[in-house]
Every structure is written in C-alpha cells, then in structure tokens.
mmCIF file of C-alpha atoms in Angstrom:
data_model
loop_
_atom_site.group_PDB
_atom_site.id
_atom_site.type_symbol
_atom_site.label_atom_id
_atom_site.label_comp_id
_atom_site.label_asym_id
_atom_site.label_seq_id
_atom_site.Cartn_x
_atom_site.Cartn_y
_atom_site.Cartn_z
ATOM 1 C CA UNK H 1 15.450 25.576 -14.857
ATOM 2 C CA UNK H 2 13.467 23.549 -12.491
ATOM 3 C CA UNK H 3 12.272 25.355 -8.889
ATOM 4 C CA UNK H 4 13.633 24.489 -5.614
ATOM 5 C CA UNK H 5 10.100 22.626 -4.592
ATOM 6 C CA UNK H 6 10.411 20.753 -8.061
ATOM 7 C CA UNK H 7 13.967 19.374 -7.472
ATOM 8 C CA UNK H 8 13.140 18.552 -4.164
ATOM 9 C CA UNK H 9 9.917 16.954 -4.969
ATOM 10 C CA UNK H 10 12.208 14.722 -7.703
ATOM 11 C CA UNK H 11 14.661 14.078 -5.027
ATOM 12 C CA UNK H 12 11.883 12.744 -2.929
ATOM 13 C CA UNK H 13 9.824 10.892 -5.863
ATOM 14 C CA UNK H 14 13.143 8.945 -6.621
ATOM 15 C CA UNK H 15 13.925 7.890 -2.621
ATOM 16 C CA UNK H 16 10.326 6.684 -2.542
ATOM 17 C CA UNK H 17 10.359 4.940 -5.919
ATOM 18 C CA UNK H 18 13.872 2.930 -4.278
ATOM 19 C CA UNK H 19 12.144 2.285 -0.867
ATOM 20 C CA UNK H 20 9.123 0.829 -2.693
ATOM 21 C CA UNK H 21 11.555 -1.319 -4.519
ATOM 22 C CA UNK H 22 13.378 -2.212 -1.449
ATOM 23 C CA UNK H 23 9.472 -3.382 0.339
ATOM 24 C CA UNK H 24 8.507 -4.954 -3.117
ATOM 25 C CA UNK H 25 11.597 -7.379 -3.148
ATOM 26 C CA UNK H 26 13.311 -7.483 -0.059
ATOM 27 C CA UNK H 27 10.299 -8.017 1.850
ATOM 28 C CA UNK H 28 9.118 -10.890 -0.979
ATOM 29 C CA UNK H 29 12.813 -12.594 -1.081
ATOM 30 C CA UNK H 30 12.573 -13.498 2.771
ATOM 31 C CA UNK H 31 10.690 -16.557 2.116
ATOM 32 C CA UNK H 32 13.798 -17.789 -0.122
ATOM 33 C CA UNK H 33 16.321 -17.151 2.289
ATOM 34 C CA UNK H 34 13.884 -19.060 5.468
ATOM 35 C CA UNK H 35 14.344 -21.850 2.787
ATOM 36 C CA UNK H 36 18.040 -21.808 2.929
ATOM 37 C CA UNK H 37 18.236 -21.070 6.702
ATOM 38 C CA UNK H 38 15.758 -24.084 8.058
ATOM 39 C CA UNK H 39 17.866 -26.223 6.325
ATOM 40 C CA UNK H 40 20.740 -25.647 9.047
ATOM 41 C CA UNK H 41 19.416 -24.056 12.092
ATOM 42 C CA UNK H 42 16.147 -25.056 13.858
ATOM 43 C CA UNK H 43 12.846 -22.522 13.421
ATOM 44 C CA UNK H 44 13.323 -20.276 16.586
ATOM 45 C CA UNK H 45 17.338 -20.300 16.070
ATOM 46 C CA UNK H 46 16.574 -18.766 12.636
ATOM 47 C CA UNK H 47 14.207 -16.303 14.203
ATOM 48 C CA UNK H 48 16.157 -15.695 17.180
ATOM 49 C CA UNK H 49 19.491 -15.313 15.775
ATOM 50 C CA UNK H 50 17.714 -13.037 13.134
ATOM 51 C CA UNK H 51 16.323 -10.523 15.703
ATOM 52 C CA UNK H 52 19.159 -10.551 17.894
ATOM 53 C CA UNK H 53 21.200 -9.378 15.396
ATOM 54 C CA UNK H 54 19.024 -6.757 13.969
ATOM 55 C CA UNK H 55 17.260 -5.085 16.783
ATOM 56 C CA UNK H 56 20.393 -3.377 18.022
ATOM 57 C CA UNK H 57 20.873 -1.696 14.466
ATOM 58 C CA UNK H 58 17.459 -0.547 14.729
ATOM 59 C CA UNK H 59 17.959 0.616 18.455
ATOM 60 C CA UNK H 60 20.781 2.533 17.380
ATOM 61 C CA UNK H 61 18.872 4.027 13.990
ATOM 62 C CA UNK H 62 16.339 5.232 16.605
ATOM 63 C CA UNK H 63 19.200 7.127 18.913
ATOM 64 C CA UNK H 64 20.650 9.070 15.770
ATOM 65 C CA UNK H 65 16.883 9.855 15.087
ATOM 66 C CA UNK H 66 17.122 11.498 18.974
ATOM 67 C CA UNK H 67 13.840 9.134 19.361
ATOM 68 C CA UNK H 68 13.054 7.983 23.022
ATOM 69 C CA UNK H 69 14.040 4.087 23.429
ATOM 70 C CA UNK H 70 13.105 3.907 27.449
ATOM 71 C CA UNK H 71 9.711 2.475 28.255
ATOM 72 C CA UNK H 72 7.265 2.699 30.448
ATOM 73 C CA UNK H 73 5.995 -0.723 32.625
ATOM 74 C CA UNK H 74 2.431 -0.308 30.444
ATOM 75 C CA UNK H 75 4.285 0.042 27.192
ATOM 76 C CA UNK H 76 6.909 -2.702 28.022
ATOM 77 C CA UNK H 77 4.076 -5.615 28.288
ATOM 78 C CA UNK H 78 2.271 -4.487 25.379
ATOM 79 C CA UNK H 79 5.677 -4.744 23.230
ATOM 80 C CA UNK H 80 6.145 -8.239 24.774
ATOM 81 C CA UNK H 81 2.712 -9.031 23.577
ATOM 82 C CA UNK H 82 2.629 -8.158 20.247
ATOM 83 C CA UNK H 83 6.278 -8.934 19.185
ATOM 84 C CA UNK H 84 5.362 -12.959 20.926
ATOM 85 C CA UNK H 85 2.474 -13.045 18.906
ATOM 86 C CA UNK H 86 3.927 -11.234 15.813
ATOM 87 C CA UNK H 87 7.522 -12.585 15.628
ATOM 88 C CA UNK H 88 7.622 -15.314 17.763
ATOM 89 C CA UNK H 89 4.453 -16.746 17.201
ATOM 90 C CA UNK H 90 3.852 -15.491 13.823
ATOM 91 C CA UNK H 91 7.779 -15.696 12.371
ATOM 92 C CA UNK H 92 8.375 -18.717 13.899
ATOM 93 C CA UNK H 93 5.123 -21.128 12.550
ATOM 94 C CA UNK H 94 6.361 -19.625 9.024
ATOM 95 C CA UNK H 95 9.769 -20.809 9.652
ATOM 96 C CA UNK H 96 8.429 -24.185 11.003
ATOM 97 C CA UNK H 97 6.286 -24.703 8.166
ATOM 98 C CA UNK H 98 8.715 -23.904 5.066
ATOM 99 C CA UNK H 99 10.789 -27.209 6.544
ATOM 100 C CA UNK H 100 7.529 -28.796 4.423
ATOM 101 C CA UNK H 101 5.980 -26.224 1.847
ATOM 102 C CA UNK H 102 7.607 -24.496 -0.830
ATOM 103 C CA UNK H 103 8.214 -20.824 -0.309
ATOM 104 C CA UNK H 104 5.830 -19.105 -2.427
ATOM 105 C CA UNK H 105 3.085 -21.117 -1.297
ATOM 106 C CA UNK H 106 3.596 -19.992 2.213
ATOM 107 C CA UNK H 107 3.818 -16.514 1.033
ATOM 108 C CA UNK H 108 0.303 -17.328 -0.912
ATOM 109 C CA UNK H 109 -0.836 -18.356 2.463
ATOM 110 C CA UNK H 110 -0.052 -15.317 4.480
ATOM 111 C CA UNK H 111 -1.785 -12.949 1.739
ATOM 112 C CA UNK H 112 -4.583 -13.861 3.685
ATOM 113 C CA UNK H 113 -3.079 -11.917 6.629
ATOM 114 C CA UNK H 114 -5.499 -8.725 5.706
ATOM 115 C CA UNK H 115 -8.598 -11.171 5.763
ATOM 116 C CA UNK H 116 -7.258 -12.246 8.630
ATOM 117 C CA UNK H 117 -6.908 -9.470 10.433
ATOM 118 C CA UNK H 118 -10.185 -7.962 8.808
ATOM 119 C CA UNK H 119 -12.307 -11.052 10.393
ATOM 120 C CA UNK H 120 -10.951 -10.363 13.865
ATOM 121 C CA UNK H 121 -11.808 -6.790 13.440
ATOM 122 C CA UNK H 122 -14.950 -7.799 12.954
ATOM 123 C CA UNK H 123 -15.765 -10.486 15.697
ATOM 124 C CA UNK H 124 -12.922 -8.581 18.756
ATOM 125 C CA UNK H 125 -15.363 -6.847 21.074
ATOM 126 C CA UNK H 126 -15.435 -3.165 19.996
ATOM 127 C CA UNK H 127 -14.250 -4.089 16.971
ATOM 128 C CA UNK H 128 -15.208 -2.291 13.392
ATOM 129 C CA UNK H 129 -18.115 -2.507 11.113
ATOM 130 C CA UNK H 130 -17.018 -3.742 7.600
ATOM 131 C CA UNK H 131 -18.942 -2.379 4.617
ATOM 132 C CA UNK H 132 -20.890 -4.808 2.070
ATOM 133 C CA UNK H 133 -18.085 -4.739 -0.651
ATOM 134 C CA UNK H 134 -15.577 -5.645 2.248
ATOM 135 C CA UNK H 135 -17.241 -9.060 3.741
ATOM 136 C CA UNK H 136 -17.551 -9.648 -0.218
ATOM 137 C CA UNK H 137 -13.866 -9.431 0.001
ATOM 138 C CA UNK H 138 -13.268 -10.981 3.346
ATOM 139 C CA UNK H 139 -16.072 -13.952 1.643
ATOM 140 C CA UNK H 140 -13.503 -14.072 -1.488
ATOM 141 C CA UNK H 141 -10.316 -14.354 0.676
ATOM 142 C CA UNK H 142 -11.292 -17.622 2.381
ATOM 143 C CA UNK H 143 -12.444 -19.106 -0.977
ATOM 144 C CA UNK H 144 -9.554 -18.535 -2.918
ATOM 145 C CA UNK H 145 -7.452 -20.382 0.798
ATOM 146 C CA UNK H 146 -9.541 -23.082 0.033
ATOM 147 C CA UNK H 147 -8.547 -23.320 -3.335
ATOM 148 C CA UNK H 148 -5.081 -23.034 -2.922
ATOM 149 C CA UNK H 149 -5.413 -25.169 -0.347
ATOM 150 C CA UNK H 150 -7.304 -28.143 -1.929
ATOM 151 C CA UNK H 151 -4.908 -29.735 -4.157
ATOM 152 C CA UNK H 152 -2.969 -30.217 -0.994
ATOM 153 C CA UNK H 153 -5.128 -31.240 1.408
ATOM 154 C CA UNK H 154 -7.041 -33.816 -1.315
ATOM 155 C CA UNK H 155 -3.825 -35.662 -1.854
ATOM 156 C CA UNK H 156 -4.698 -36.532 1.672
ATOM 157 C CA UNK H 157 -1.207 -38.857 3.021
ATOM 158 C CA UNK H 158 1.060 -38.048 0.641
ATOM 159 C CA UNK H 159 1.273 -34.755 1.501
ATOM 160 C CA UNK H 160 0.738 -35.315 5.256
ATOM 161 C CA UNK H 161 4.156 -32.946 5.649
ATOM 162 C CA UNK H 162 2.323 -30.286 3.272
ATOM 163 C CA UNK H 163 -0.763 -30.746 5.215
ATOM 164 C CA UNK H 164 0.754 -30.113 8.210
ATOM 165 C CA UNK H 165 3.382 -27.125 6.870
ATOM 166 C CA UNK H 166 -0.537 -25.604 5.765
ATOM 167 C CA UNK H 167 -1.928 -25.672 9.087
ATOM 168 C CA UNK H 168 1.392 -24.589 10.801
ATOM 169 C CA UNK H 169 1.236 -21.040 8.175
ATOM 170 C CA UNK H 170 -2.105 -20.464 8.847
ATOM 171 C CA UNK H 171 -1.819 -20.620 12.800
ATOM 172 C CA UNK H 172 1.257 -18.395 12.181
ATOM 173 C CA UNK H 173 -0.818 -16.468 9.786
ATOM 174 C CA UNK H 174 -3.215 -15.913 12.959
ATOM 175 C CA UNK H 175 -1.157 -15.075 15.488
ATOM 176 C CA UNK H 176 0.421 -12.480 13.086
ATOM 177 C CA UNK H 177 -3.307 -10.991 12.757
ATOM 178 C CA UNK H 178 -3.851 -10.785 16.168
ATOM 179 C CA UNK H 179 -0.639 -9.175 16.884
ATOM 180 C CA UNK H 180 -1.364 -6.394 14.850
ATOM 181 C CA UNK H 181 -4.632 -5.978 15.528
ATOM 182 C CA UNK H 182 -3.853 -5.620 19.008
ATOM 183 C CA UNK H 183 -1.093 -3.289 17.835
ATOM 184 C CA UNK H 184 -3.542 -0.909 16.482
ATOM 185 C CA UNK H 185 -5.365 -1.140 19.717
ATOM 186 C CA UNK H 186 -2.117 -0.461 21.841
ATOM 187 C CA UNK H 187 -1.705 2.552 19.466
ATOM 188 C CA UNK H 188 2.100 3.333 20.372
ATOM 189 C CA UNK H 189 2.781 6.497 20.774
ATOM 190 C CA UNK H 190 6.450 5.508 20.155
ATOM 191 C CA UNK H 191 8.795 6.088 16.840
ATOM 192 C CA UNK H 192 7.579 3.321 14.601
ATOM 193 C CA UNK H 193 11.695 2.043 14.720
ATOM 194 C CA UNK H 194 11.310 1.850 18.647
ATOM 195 C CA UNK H 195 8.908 0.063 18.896
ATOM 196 C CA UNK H 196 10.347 -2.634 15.904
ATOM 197 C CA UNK H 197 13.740 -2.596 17.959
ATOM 198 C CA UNK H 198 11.765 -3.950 21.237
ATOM 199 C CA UNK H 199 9.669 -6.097 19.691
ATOM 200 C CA UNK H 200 12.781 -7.996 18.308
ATOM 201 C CA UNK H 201 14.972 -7.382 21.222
ATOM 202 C CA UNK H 202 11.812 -9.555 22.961
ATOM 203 C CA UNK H 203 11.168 -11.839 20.214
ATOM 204 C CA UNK H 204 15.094 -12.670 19.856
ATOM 205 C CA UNK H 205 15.342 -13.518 23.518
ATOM 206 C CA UNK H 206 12.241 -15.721 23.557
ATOM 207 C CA UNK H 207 13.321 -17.654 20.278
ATOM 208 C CA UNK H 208 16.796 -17.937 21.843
ATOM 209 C CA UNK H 209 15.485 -19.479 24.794
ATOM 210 C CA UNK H 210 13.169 -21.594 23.249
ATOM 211 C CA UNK H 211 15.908 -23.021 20.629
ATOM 212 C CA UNK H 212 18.520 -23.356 23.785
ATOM 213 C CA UNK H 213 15.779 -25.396 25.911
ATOM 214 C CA UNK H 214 14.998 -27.632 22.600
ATOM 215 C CA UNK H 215 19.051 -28.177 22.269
ATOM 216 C CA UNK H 216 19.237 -26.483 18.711
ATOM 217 C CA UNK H 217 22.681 -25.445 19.398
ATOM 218 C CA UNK H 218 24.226 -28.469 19.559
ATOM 219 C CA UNK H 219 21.800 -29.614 16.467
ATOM 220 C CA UNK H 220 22.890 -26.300 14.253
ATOM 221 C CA UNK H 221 24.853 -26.694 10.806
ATOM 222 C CA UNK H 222 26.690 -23.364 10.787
ATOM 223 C CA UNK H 223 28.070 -23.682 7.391
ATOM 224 C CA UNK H 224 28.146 -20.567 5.115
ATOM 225 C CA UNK H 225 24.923 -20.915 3.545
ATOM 226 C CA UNK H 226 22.824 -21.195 6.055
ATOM 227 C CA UNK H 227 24.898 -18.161 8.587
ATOM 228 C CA UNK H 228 24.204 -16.048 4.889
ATOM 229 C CA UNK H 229 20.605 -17.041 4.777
ATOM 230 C CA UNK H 230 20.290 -15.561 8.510
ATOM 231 C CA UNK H 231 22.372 -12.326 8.122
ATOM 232 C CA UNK H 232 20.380 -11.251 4.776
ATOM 233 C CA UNK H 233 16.940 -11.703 7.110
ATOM 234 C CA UNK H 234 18.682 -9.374 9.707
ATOM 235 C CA UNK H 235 20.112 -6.898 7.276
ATOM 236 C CA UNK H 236 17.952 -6.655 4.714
ATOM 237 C CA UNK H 237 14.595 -8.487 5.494
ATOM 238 C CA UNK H 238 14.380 -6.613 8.836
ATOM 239 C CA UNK H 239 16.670 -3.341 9.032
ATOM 240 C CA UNK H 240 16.374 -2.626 5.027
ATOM 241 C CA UNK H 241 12.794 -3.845 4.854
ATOM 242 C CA UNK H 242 11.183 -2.145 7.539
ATOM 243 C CA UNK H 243 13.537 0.876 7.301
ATOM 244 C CA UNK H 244 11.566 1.572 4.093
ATOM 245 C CA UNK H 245 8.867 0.348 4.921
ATOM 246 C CA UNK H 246 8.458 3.257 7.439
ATOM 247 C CA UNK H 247 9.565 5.678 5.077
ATOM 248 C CA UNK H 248 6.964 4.991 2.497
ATOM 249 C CA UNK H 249 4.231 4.988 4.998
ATOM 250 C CA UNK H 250 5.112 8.552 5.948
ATOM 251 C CA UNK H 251 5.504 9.869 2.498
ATOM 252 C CA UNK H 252 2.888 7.828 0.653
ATOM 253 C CA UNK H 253 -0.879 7.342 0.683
ATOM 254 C CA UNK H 254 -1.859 4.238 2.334
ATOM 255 C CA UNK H 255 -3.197 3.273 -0.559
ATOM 256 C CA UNK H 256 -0.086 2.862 -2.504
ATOM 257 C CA UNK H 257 1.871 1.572 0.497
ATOM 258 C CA UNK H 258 -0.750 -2.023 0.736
ATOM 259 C CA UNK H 259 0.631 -2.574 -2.473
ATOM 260 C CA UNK H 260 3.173 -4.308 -0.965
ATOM 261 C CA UNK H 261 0.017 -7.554 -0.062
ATOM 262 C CA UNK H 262 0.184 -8.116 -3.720
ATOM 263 C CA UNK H 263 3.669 -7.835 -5.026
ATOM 264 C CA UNK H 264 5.657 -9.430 -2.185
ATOM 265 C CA UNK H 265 3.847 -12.622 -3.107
ATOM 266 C CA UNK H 266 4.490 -12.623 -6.874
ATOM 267 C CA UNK H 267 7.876 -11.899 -5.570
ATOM 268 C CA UNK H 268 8.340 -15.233 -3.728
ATOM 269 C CA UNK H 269 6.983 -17.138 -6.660
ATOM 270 C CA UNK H 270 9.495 -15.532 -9.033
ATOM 271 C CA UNK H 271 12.316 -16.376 -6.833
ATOM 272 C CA UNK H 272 11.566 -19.776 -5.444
ATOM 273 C CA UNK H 273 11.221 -21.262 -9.183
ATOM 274 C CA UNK H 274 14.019 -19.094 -10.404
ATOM 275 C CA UNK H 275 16.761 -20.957 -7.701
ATOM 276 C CA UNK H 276 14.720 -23.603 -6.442
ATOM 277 C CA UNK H 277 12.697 -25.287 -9.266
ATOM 278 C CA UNK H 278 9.441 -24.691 -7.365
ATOM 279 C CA UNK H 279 6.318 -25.119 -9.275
ATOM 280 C CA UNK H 280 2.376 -24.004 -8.475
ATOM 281 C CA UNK H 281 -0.033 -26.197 -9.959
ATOM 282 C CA UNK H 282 -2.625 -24.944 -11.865
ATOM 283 C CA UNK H 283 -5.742 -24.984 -8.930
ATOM 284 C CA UNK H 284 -3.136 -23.080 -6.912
ATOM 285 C CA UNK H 285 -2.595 -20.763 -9.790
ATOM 286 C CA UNK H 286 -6.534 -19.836 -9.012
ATOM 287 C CA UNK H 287 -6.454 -19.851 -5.780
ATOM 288 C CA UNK H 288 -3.676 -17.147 -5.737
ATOM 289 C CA UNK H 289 -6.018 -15.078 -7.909
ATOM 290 C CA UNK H 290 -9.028 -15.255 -5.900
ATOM 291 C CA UNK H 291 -6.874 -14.416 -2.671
ATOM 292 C CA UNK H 292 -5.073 -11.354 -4.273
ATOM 293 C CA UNK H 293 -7.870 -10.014 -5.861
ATOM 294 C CA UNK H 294 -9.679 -10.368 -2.607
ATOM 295 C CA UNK H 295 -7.028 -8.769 -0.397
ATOM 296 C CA UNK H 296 -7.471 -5.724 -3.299
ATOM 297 C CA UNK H 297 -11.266 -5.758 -2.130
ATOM 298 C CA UNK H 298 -10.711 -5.792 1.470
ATOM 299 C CA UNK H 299 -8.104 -2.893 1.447
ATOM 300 C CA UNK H 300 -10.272 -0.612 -0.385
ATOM 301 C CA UNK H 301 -13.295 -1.134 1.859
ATOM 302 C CA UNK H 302 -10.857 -0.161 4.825
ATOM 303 C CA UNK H 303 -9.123 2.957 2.395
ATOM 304 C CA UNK H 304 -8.741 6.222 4.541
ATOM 305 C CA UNK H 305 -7.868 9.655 2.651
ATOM 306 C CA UNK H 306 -5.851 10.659 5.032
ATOM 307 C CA UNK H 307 -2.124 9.422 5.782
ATOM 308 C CA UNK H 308 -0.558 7.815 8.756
ATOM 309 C CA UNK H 309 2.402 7.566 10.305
ATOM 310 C CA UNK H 310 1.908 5.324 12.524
ATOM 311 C CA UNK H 311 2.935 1.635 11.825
ATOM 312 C CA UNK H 312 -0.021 -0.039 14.014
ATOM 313 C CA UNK H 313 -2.229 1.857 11.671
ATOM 314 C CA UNK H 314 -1.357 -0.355 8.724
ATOM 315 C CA UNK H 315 -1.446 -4.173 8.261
ATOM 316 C CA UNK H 316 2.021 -5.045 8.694
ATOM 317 C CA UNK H 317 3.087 -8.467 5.942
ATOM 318 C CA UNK H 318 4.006 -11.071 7.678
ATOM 319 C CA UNK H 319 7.450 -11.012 5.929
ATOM 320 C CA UNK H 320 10.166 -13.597 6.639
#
C-alpha cells in the first residue's frame, strides 16, 4: 500500500497537472473569446465589464483565504499604477487591436512580452545585468517580431488595418511590460489574489469610465454571443486562469510554470483556425519559431533555483 506522503504527493501531482491545464488553455483561449466580444461591445466595455465582474469573486476568494483586502495610501497608488498600465493599458490595446488582426497573431505578438520586459530590465535605472546567452535571446526575440511582422507590414495599404492592429499589440505589449516590471519593483507584500482583485476593481472602473465618456453603451450589441464571450473572460480567463495560475507558482519550479509563454500561443493558433478559419502564412510560421525559441532563451538566462510565491516575481502573460 502506498504511504501517507505518497498519496498525498499523488493528490497534489494530479491538482497541479489540472491547474497547468487550466493556464495552458484557458489562458490561450482568451484571444478567441476577445474575437467574439469586440464584435459587440467597444474595447474598454469588454475590459471593463470583464473586470467588474470578476474582481469581486476574487475579493471574496481572498476573504475565505482570511487574507487582508484593506490597503494602505502607498499600496493603493501602486495598484492603480500597475493594473492602468497592465489591464487598462495593456488589456485594452489587445482588445483594440483584435477588431483588425486575427487572434493568434496577436497572441504571437505578445510572446514577446518576456523580451519585453527583459529590455526594460535592462535600460530602467537600477535595473539588472543580463548574461551573454540572454541578450542572444533578447537579440532573437526582436528578429523573429520582425519576421512575423514583415509579411504584414510589406503589403504596405492593404493591410493598413493589420498595420495598425500590429502597432496597437505591441504598445499594449509595452505597457503590459512595464506594468510588471514595475510590479516586481513594488514587490507587494499582499496575497497574490489581493492584489489581482484591486488591480481589476481599478482597471474595471477606468475602462467603464472610459467606454461611458466614448458613448459605448448606447453603441453595445448585447446579444448572447457577445454577453458569453465577456462572462467566459471573467470566469474563466480571469478567476479560473489566474486562480491556477497562483497555485502552480507556489507548488512548481519557476521553471515549469514559464511554460505557459510557449503553450498559450500554440493554443490561440489551434483555436482561432479550428472556429474561425484563421490561417498563418508561412514567414509568420518562422517568425513564431524564432520568437518562441527566443522567449525559451531569455527565461533560462533569468532561471532562479529557488521558488516564489510571489506573483510580481514572475512575468505575468498578457492573457485576454
């Protein structure tokens, strides 16, 4: 008969092989449902109405959890930074942009994320020093965005929209970068859930306000698909997905958990031709491998033994 430590270990190898899944595909499928929201509801009343309606889940995940949800003044403007640059900023140019580019090529786009936020680790003052093998990687990562990024931009004004959708991911792709960089630098002493739950409490509000200024309400399309598309982002793109996504950062080496850079793109591919015909062409095809195989590089340069559980100490995706 099996010990008590071996059944337990099992019980906690299968919960992390299902919250894995969860990350892999929930995380990867946003970009198909953004598709099916942006058809009906302008780009900050998808993000808005998503984070409104998932932050108070999360608020009340971290209250069974007996975590501490008040805030201090100091930690309160730091949330409002990062979760403008991360969800409104960040969320919001992705939403934008998939009115124009097909959803796994924006998720191709934000792979770059890690090179992203590895350049600005660099350059920030006080930033890091990055090892030889890592500007290799951080080299790689730009090449393979220009790649994926030429058959585009060389088709010059017919794809003016694509052009455009490009520019609008990688500005998103930025301010996504920044956000967590500064994240790490904040280094919230919070529950990882907290500080999710204020950052789209904040986010929600802004994109809200933004969509109620820009008269999206009287604009929106509420028909089924579209109020579907925006309660799957809420349930499981943001309470599902980042519920396991914490989990598998506190049970898993972080070198397991940035999996997640190169399967929730693969992911978006899969589904976007599977239920909406898309297609990369072959020059994108290389591009993709360049920027994955880069992101691979990258990661390892910045590989710690030890685990975290902190989420500002990992490189959040820029999911959906």
């Amino acid at each position: 008969m099996p010990s008590a430590p071996a059944l337990r270990e099992r019980k906690l190898d299968s919960k992390l092989i299902v919250a894995f899944a969860c990350v892999y595909f929930f995380w990867g499928s946003t970009f198909l449902a953004i598709h099916f929201a942006v058809q009906h509801f302008g780009p900050p009343m998808v993000s808005g109405l998503r984070f409104m309606l998932a932050a108070p889940p999360v608020f009340l995940l971290a209250l069974m959890r007996k975590e501490r949800i008040r805030v201090s003044r100091d930690e309160l403007w730091r949330l409002i930074v990062t979760g403008l640059l991360l969800l409104v900023g960040g969320n919001v140019f992705l939403v934008w942009a998939e009115k124009t580019v097909d959803t796994g090529f924006a998720a191709l786009v934000l792979a770059c994320i890690p090179i992203l936020m590895t350049l600005l680790e660099v350059i920030l003052p006080g930033g890091q020093s990055l090892p030889l093998i890592g500007w290799a990687g951080l080299v790689g990562g730009l090449v393979g965005l220009g790649v994926l990024l030429w058959p585009t931009v060389s088709a010059g004004h017919a794809q003016s929209g694509r052009i455009f959708g490009s520019m609008i991911l990688i500005a998103g792709g930025f301010c996504w970068a920044l956000g967590s960089v500064l994240s790490k630098r904040f280094n919230f002493k919070m529950d990882p859930f907290v500080v999710s739950a204020w950052q789209m409490l904040i986010a929600g509000v802004a994109n809200l306000s933004i969509a109620t200024l820009a008269g999206q309400w009287h604009t929106a399309n509420w028909a089924p698909a579209g109020i579907w598309a925006i309660i799957y982002l809420a349930i499981f793109g943001s309470i599902v997905g980042f519920g396991s996504y914490a989990y598998v950062l506190h049970h898993a080496p972080v070198a397991k958990v940035a999996t997640y850079a190169y399967v929730n793109p693969i992911v978006a591919i899969a589904l976007g031709a599977i239920f909406v015909h898309e297609r990369l062409k072959p020059l994108e095809w290389l591009g993709t491998v360049i920027i994955l195989s880069a992101v691979a590089v990258v990661n390892t340069s910045k590989m710690r033994p030890a685990r975290t559980r902190s989420v500002a100490a990992m490189e959040l995706p820029e999911e959906g």
